[in-house]
Coordinates of N, CA and C in Angstrom, one line a residue:
M188 N 0.8 -1.2 0.0 CA 0.0 0.0 0.0 C 0.9 1.2 0.0
A189 N 0.6 2.2 -0.8 CA 1.4 3.4 -1.0 C 1.2 4.3 0.2
Y190 N 2.3 5.0 0.6 CA 2.2 5.9 1.7 C 1.4 7.2 1.3
T191 N 0.6 7.6 2.2 CA -0.2 8.9 2.0 C 0.0 9.8 3.2
S192 N 0.5 11.0 2.9 CA 0.7 11.9 4.0 C -0.6 12.4 4.6
C193 N -0.6 12.5 5.9 CA -1.8 13.0 6.6 C -1.7 14.5 6.8
A194 N -0.7 15.2 6.3 CA -0.5 16.7 6.5 C -1.7 17.4 6.0
G195 N -2.3 17.0 4.9 CA -3.5 17.7 4.4 C -4.7 17.6 5.4
N196 N -4.9 16.5 6.0 CA -6.0 16.3 6.9 C -5.7 17.1 8.2
L197 N -4.4 17.2 8.6 CA -4.1 18.0 9.8 C -4.4 19.5 9.5
A198 N -4.0 19.9 8.3 CA -4.2 21.3 7.9 C -5.7 21.7 7.9
Q199 N -6.5 20.7 7.4 CA -7.9 21.0 7.4 C -8.5 21.1 8.8
N200 N -8.0 20.4 9.8 CA -8.5 20.5 11.1 C -8.0 21.8 11.8
I201 N -6.9 22.3 11.4 CA -6.3 23.5 12.1 C -6.6 24.8 11.4
A202 N -6.5 24.8 10.1 CA -6.6 26.1 9.3 C -8.1 26.6 9.2
M203 N -8.3 27.9 9.2 CA -9.6 28.4 8.9 C -9.9 28.4 7.4
E204 N -11.0 28.9 7.0 CA -11.4 28.9 5.6 C -10.3 29.6 4.8
C205 N -10.0 29.0 3.6 CA -9.0 29.6 2.8 C -9.4 31.0 2.2
D206 N -10.7 31.1 1.9 CA -11.2 32.4 1.4 C -11.5 33.4 2.4
S207 N -11.3 33.1 3.7 CA -11.5 34.0 4.8 C -10.4 33.8 5.9
P208 N -9.1 34.1 5.6 CA -8.1 33.8 6.5 C -8.1 34.6 7.7
L209 N -7.4 34.2 8.8 CA -7.3 34.9 10.0 C -6.5 36.2 9.7
I210 N -6.8 37.3 10.4 CA -6.1 38.5 10.3 C -5.4 38.8 11.7
G211 N -4.1 38.8 11.7 CA -3.4 39.0 13.0 C -3.4 40.5 13.5
G212 N -3.2 40.7 14.8 CA -3.1 42.0 15.3 C -4.3 42.5 16.0
Y213 N -4.1 43.7 16.6 CA -5.1 44.4 17.4 C -5.5 45.7 16.7
T214 N -6.7 46.2 16.9 CA -7.1 47.5 16.4 C -6.5 48.6 17.2
G215 N -6.2 48.4 18.4 CA -5.6 49.4 19.3 C -6.7 49.9 20.3
R216 N -8.0 49.5 20.1 CA -9.0 49.9 21.0 C -9.2 48.8 22.1
A217 N -9.4 49.3 23.3 CA -9.5 48.4 24.5 C -10.3 49.1 25.6
V218 N -10.8 48.3 26.5 CA -11.5 48.9 27.7 C -10.9 48.3 28.9
L219 N -10.5 49.2 29.8 CA -9.9 48.8 31.1 C -10.9 49.0 32.2
I220 N -11.1 48.0 33.0 CA -12.1 48.0 34.1 C -11.5 47.7 35.4
Q221 N -11.7 48.5 36.4 CA -11.1 48.2 37.7 C -11.9 47.1 38.4
W222 N -11.2 46.0 38.9 CA -11.9 44.9 39.5 C -12.6 45.4 40.8
K223 N -12.1 46.4 41.5 CA -12.7 46.9 42.7 C -14.1 47.4 42.5
D224 N -14.4 47.7 41.3 CA -15.8 48.2 40.9 C -16.7 47.0 40.7
T225 N -16.2 45.8 40.8 CA -17.0 44.5 40.7 C -18.0 44.5 39.5
P226 N -17.5 44.5 38.3 CA -18.3 44.3 37.1 C -19.0 43.0 37.2
T227 N -20.2 42.9 36.6 CA -20.9 41.6 36.6 C -20.5 40.9 35.3
I228 N -19.9 39.7 35.5 CA -19.4 38.9 34.4 C -20.1 37.5 34.4
V229 N -20.6 37.2 33.2 CA -21.3 35.9 33.0 C -20.4 35.1 32.0
K230 N -19.9 33.9 32.5 CA -19.1 33.1 31.7 C -19.9 31.9 31.1
D231 N -19.4 31.4 30.0 CA -20.1 30.3 29.4 C -20.0 29.0 30.3
A232 N -21.2 28.3 30.4 CA -21.3 27.2 31.3 C -20.4 26.0 30.9
S233 N -20.1 25.9 29.6 CA -19.3 24.7 29.2 C -17.9 25.1 28.9
N234 N -17.5 26.4 28.7 CA -16.2 26.8 28.4 C -15.8 28.0 29.2
P235 N -15.1 27.9 30.3 CA -14.8 29.0 31.2 C -13.9 30.1 30.6
R236 N -13.4 29.8 29.4 CA -12.6 30.8 28.6 C -13.4 31.9 27.9
I237 N -14.7 31.6 27.8 CA -15.6 32.5 27.1 C -16.5 33.4 28.1
V238 N -16.4 34.7 27.9 CA -17.2 35.6 28.7 C -18.4 36.0 27.8
R239 N -19.6 35.7 28.3 CA -20.8 35.9 27.5 C -21.3 37.4 27.7
S240 N -21.0 38.0 28.8 CA -21.4 39.4 29.0 C -20.7 40.0 30.2
I241 N -20.5 41.3 30.0 CA -19.9 42.1 31.1 C -20.8 43.3 31.3
T242 N -21.2 43.5 32.5 CA -22.1 44.6 32.8 C -21.5 45.5 33.9
L243 N -21.5 46.8 33.6 CA -20.9 47.7 34.6 C -22.1 48.3 35.4
G244 N -21.8 48.4 36.7 CA -22.8 49.0 37.6 C -22.9 50.5 37.3
S245 N -23.9 51.2 37.9 CA -24.2 52.6 37.6 C -23.0 53.5 38.0
N246 N -22.2 53.0 39.0 CA -21.1 53.9 39.5 C -19.8 53.4 38.9
V247 N -19.8 52.4 38.0 CA -18.5 51.9 37.5 C -18.2 52.7 36.2
K248 N -17.0 53.1 36.1 CA -16.5 53.8 34.9 C -15.3 53.0 34.3
S249 N -15.3 52.7 33.1 CA -14.2 52.0 32.4 C -13.3 53.0 31.8
V250 N -12.2 52.6 31.3 CA -11.2 53.5 30.7 C -11.0 53.0 29.2
A251 N -11.3 53.9 28.3 CA -11.0 53.6 26.9 C -9.5 53.7 26.6
I252 N -9.0 52.7 25.9 CA -7.6 52.7 25.6 C -7.4 52.9 24.1
D253 N -6.4 53.7 23.8 CA -6.1 54.0 22.4 C -4.7 53.6 22.1
N254 N -4.5 52.5 21.3 CA -3.2 52.0 21.0 C -2.9 52.0 19.5
V255 N -3.6 52.9 18.8 CA -3.6 52.8 17.3 C -2.2 52.9 16.8
F256 N -1.4 53.7 17.4 CA -0.1 53.9 16.8 C 1.0 53.2 17.6
T257 N 0.7 52.2 18.4 CA 1.7 51.4 19.1 C 1.3 50.0 19.0
T258 N 2.3 49.1 19.3 CA 2.0 47.7 19.4 C 1.3 47.4 20.7
P259 N 0.0 47.1 20.7 CA -0.7 47.1 22.0 C -0.5 45.8 22.8
F260 N 0.0 44.7 22.2 CA 0.1 43.5 22.9 C 1.4 42.8 22.6
D261 N 2.2 42.4 23.6 CA 3.4 41.8 23.4 C 3.4 40.3 23.2
G262 N 2.2 39.7 23.5 CA 2.0 38.3 23.4 C 1.9 37.5 24.6
A263 N 1.5 36.3 24.5 CA 1.3 35.4 25.7 C 2.5 34.4 25.7
N264 N 3.1 34.3 26.8 CA 4.2 33.3 27.0 C 3.8 32.2 27.9
T265 N 4.1 31.0 27.6 CA 3.8 29.9 28.5 C 4.9 29.7 29.5
A266 N 4.6 29.6 30.8 CA 5.5 29.4 31.8 C 5.0 28.3 32.8
S267 N 5.9 27.4 33.2 CA 5.5 26.4 34.2 C 5.5 26.9 35.6
S268 N 4.6 26.6 36.4 CA 4.6 26.9 37.8 C 4.9 25.7 38.6
A269 N 6.1 25.7 39.2 CA 6.5 24.5 40.0 C 5.7 24.3 41.2
D270 N 5.1 25.4 41.7 CA 4.3 25.3 42.9 C 3.0 24.6 42.7
S271 N 2.3 24.9 41.6 CA 1.0 24.3 41.3 C 1.1 23.1 40.5
G272 N 2.3 22.9 39.8 CA 2.4 21.7 38.9 C 1.6 21.9 37.6
R273 N 1.1 23.1 37.3 CA 0.3 23.4 36.2 C 1.0 24.4 35.2
T274 N 0.6 24.3 34.0 CA 1.1 25.3 33.0 C 0.3 26.5 33.1
M275 N 0.9 27.7 33.3 CA 0.2 28.9 33.4 C 0.7 29.8 32.2
Y276 N -0.1 30.8 31.9 CA 0.3 31.7 30.7 C 0.5 33.1 31.2
T277 N 1.7 33.6 31.0 CA 2.0 35.0 31.4 C 1.6 35.9 30.2
K278 N 0.7 36.9 30.5 CA 0.3 37.8 29.4 C 0.7 39.2 29.8
Q279 N 1.3 39.9 28.9 CA 1.8 41.2 29.2 C 1.6 42.1 28.0
L280 N 1.2 43.4 28.2 CA 1.0 44.3 27.2 C 1.2 45.7 27.6
M281 N 1.6 46.6 26.7 CA 1.7 48.0 27.0 C 0.5 48.7 26.4
V282 N -0.1 49.6 27.2 CA -1.2 50.3 26.7 C -0.9 51.8 26.7
R283 N -1.5 52.6 25.8 CA -1.5 54.0 25.8 C -2.8 54.6 26.3
I284 N -2.8 55.5 27.2 CA -4.0 56.0 27.8 C -4.1 57.5 27.4
P285 N -5.0 57.9 26.5 CA -5.0 59.3 26.0 C -5.8 60.2 27.0
L286 N -5.4 60.3 28.2 CA -6.0 61.1 29.2 C -5.0 62.0 29.9
R287 N -5.5 63.1 30.4 CA -4.6 64.0 31.2 C -5.4 64.8 32.2
G288 N -4.7 65.4 33.1 CA -5.4 66.3 34.1 C -5.4 65.6 35.5
A289 N -5.8 66.4 36.5 CA -5.8 65.9 37.9 C -6.9 64.8 38.1
G290 N -8.0 64.9 37.4 CA -9.0 63.8 37.5 C -8.6 62.5 37.0
A291 N -7.9 62.5 35.8 CA -7.4 61.3 35.2 C -6.3 60.7 36.1
S292 N -5.5 61.6 36.6 CA -4.4 61.2 37.5 C -4.9 60.4 38.7
K293 N -6.0 61.0 39.3 CA -6.5 60.4 40.5 C -7.3 59.1 40.2
D294 N -8.1 59.1 39.2 CA -9.1 58.0 38.9 C -8.5 56.9 38.0
V295 N -7.5 57.2 37.2 CA -7.0 56.2 36.2 C -5.6 55.9 36.4
V296 N -4.7 56.9 36.3 CA -3.3 56.7 36.2 C -2.7 56.1 37.5
E297 N -3.0 56.8 38.6 CA -2.4 56.3 39.9 C -3.0 55.0 40.3
P298 N -4.3 54.7 40.1 CA -4.7 53.3 40.4 C -4.0 52.2 39.6
L299 N -3.5 52.5 38.4 CA -2.8 51.5 37.6 C -1.6 51.0 38.4
Q300 N -1.0 51.9 39.1 CA 0.2 51.6 39.9 C -0.1 51.0 41.2
T301 N -1.2 51.5 41.9 CA -1.4 51.1 43.3 C -2.6 50.2 43.5
S302 N -3.4 49.9 42.5 CA -4.6 49.1 42.8 C -4.2 47.6 43.2
A303 N -4.7 47.2 44.4 CA -4.5 45.9 44.8 C -5.4 44.9 44.1
A304 N -6.5 45.4 43.7 CA -7.5 44.6 43.0 C -7.2 44.3 41.6
G305 N -6.5 45.2 40.9 CA -6.1 45.0 39.5 C -7.2 45.4 38.5
F306 N -7.0 44.9 37.3 CA -7.9 45.3 36.2 C -8.3 44.2 35.3
L307 N -9.5 44.3 34.7 CA -9.9 43.5 33.6 C -9.8 44.3 32.3
L308 N -9.3 43.7 31.3 CA -9.0 44.4 30.0 C -9.6 43.6 28.9
V309 N -10.4 44.3 28.1 CA -11.0 43.7 26.9 C -10.4 44.4 25.7
V310 N -9.7 43.6 24.8 CA -8.9 44.2 23.7 C -9.6 43.7 22.4
E311 N -9.8 44.7 21.5 CA -10.4 44.4 20.2 C -9.3 44.0 19.2
K312 N -9.6 42.8 18.5 CA -8.7 42.4 17.4 C -9.1 42.8 16.1
K313 N -8.2 42.8 15.1 CA -8.5 43.1 13.7 C -9.4 42.1 13.1
D314 N -9.2 40.8 13.5 CA -10.0 39.7 13.0 C -11.4 39.8 13.5
K315 N -12.4 39.9 12.6 CA -13.8 40.1 13.1 C -14.6 38.9 12.7
K316 N -14.5 37.8 13.5 CA -15.2 36.6 13.2 C -15.8 35.9 14.4
G317 N -16.6 36.6 15.1 CA -17.3 36.0 16.3 C -16.3 35.7 17.4
D318 N -16.3 34.5 17.9 CA -15.5 34.1 19.0 C -14.0 34.3 18.7
G319 N -13.3 35.1 19.5 CA -11.9 35.4 19.2 C -11.6 36.8 18.7
A320 N -12.7 37.6 18.5 CA -12.5 38.9 18.0 C -12.2 39.9 19.1
F321 N -12.6 39.5 20.3 CA -12.4 40.4 21.5 C -11.7 39.5 22.6
E322 N -10.5 39.8 22.9 CA -9.7 39.1 23.9 C -9.9 39.7 25.3
V323 N -10.1 38.9 26.3 CA -10.3 39.3 27.7 C -9.0 38.9 28.5
L324 N -8.4 39.9 29.1 CA -7.2 39.6 29.9 C -7.5 40.0 31.4
G325 N -7.0 39.3 32.3 CA -7.2 39.6 33.7 C -8.5 39.0 34.2
L326 N -9.0 38.0 33.5 CA -10.3 37.4 34.0 C -10.1 36.5 35.2
Y327 N -8.9 35.8 35.3 CA -8.6 34.9 36.4 C -7.5 35.4 37.3
D328 N -6.7 36.3 36.8 CA -5.7 36.9 37.6 C -5.6 38.4 37.1
P329 N -6.1 39.3 37.9 CA -6.2 40.7 37.4 C -4.9 41.3 36.8
M330 N -5.0 42.1 35.8 CA -3.9 42.8 35.2 C -3.4 43.8 36.2
K331 N -2.1 43.9 36.4 CA -1.4 44.8 37.3 C -0.2 45.4 36.6
A332 N 0.2 46.6 37.0 CA 1.4 47.3 36.5 C 2.6 46.5 36.8
T333 N 3.5 46.3 35.9 CA 4.8 45.6 36.1 C 5.7 46.6 36.8
A334 N 6.9 46.1 37.0 CA 8.0 46.9 37.6 C 8.3 48.1 36.8
D335 N 8.1 48.0 35.4 CA 8.3 49.2 34.6 C 7.3 50.3 34.8
G336 N 6.1 49.9 35.4 CA 5.1 50.8 35.8 C 4.5 51.7 34.7
I337 N 4.3 52.9 35.1 CA 3.6 53.9 34.2 C 4.6 55.0 33.9
A338 N 4.4 55.6 32.7 CA 5.3 56.7 32.3 C 4.6 57.6 31.3
R339 N 5.2 58.8 31.2 CA 4.7 59.7 30.2 C 5.9 60.6 29.8
N340 N 6.1 60.7 28.5 CA 7.0 61.7 27.9 C 6.1 62.6 27.1
E341 N 6.1 63.9 27.5 CA 5.1 64.8 26.9 C 5.4 65.0 25.4
N342 N 6.7 64.7 25.0 CA 7.0 64.9 23.6 C 6.9 63.7 22.7
E343 N 6.4 62.6 23.3 CA 6.2 61.3 22.5 C 4.8 60.8 22.7
N344 N 4.3 60.1 21.7 CA 3.0 59.5 21.8 C 1.9 60.5 22.1
G345 N 2.0 61.7 21.7 CA 1.0 62.7 21.9 C 0.9 63.1 23.4
G346 N 1.9 62.8 24.2 CA 1.8 63.0 25.6 C 1.0 62.1 26.4
D347 N 0.6 60.9 25.8 CA -0.2 59.9 26.4 C 0.6 59.2 27.5
V348 N -0.1 58.7 28.5 CA 0.5 57.9 29.5 C 0.6 56.5 28.9
T349 N 1.8 55.8 29.2 CA 2.0 54.4 28.8 C 2.1 53.6 30.1
A350 N 1.5 52.4 30.0 CA 1.6 51.5 31.2 C 1.8 50.1 30.7
T351 N 2.6 49.4 31.3 CA 2.8 48.0 31.0 C 2.1 47.1 32.1
L352 N 1.2 46.3 31.6 CA 0.4 45.5 32.6 C 0.6 44.0 32.3
Q353 N 0.5 43.2 33.4 CA 0.8 41.8 33.2 C -0.2 41.0 34.1
C354 N -0.5 39.7 33.7 CA -1.2 38.8 34.6 C -0.7 37.4 34.2
V355 N -1.0 36.4 35.1 CA -0.6 35.0 34.8 C -1.9 34.2 35.0
E356 N -2.4 33.6 33.9 CA -3.7 32.9 33.9 C -3.6 31.5 33.5
P357 N -4.6 30.7 33.9 CA -4.6 29.2 33.6 C -5.0 28.9 32.2
Y358 N -5.5 29.9 31.4 CA -5.9 29.6 30.0 C -5.1 30.5 29.1
F359 N -4.8 29.9 27.9 CA -4.0 30.6 26.9 C -4.8 31.8 26.4
E360 N -6.1 31.7 26.1 CA -6.9 32.8 25.6 C -8.3 32.8 26.2
C361 N -8.7 33.9 26.7 CA -10.1 34.1 27.1 C -10.7 35.2 26.2
T362 N -12.0 35.0 25.8 CA -12.6 35.9 24.9 C -14.0 36.4 25.4
L363 N -14.4 37.5 24.8 CA -15.7 38.1 25.0 C -16.5 37.7 23.7
S364 N -17.6 36.9 23.9 CA -18.4 36.5 22.8 C -19.8 36.1 23.2
T365 N -20.8 36.8 22.6 CA -22.2 36.6 23.0 C -22.6 35.2 22.6
T366 N -23.7 34.8 23.1 CA -24.3 33.5 22.8 C -24.4 33.3 21.3
G367 N -24.0 32.2 20.8 CA -24.0 32.0 19.3 C -22.8 32.5 18.6
D368 N -21.9 33.1 19.4 CA -20.6 33.7 18.9 C -20.9 34.7 17.8
D369 N -21.9 35.5 17.9 CA -22.3 36.5 16.9 C -21.4 37.7 17.1
Y370 N -20.7 38.0 16.0 CA -19.7 39.1 16.0 C -20.4 40.5 16.3
E371 N -21.5 40.7 15.6 CA -22.2 42.0 15.7 C -22.7 42.3 17.1
D372 N -23.3 41.2 17.7 CA -23.8 41.4 19.1 C -22.6 41.6 20.1
T373 N -21.5 40.9 19.9 CA -20.4 41.1 20.7 C -19.8 42.5 20.6
K374 N -19.7 42.9 19.3 CA -19.2 44.3 19.1 C -20.1 45.3 19.7
A375 N -21.4 45.1 19.7 CA -22.3 46.1 20.4 C -22.1 46.1 21.9
M376 N -21.8 45.0 22.5 CA -21.5 44.9 23.9 C -20.2 45.7 24.2
F377 N -19.2 45.5 23.3 CA -17.9 46.1 23.5 C -18.1 47.7 23.4
E378 N -18.8 48.1 22.4 CA -19.1 49.5 22.2 C -19.8 50.1 23.4
T379 N -20.7 49.3 24.0 CA -21.4 49.8 25.2 C -20.4 50.0 26.4
L380 N -19.4 49.1 26.5 CA -18.4 49.3 27.5 C -17.5 50.5 27.2
L381 N -17.2 50.7 25.9 CA -16.4 51.9 25.6 C -17.1 53.2 25.9
S382 N -18.4 53.2 25.6 CA -19.2 54.4 25.8 C -19.4 54.8 27.2
A383 N -19.2 53.9 28.1 CA -19.3 54.2 29.6 C -18.0 54.6 30.1
S384 N -17.0 54.8 29.3 CA -15.6 55.1 29.8 C -15.4 56.6 30.0
F385 N -14.3 56.9 30.7 CA -13.9 58.2 30.9 C -13.6 58.9 29.6

């Protein structure tokens, strides 16, 4: 019997549709939510990596992030935890926050450095295909400022504040995706979170 490679079958199971390939990267838009404000989060019953909805209370304000001219996400790295015996995923990104003034300093910038509760971050991807179009970071381990902390150079990046945030989570990727993985419904939810921001 002649040898037949199974590479084609493997590719079919891994690759997306050839006429609609994945688009890498992020749009630069994101929403940063303080965990201390206890947003209401509903996760999928069968897959804890999927957030079906995020609702902000009447007193909760999120922060809109603008990373259009920077690389917003440095990637997820796999790291073993000897203590737990489980593989964990370190996620780190740098965000630009286009805010200034004493109010922004008190309510947004300083909490990035000092918040013990940390943050939940929803990042919009360029790929717009339902589940996977909006990544959620800090769902199981809140995002917190790294040792690099926060900075601003008034002569660079439009004077925006830059902050490097990091978390270590048990899942490689968590997403925001409404029931049925409908992109338009999920985008509408994301836009609602953005509209409630500072």
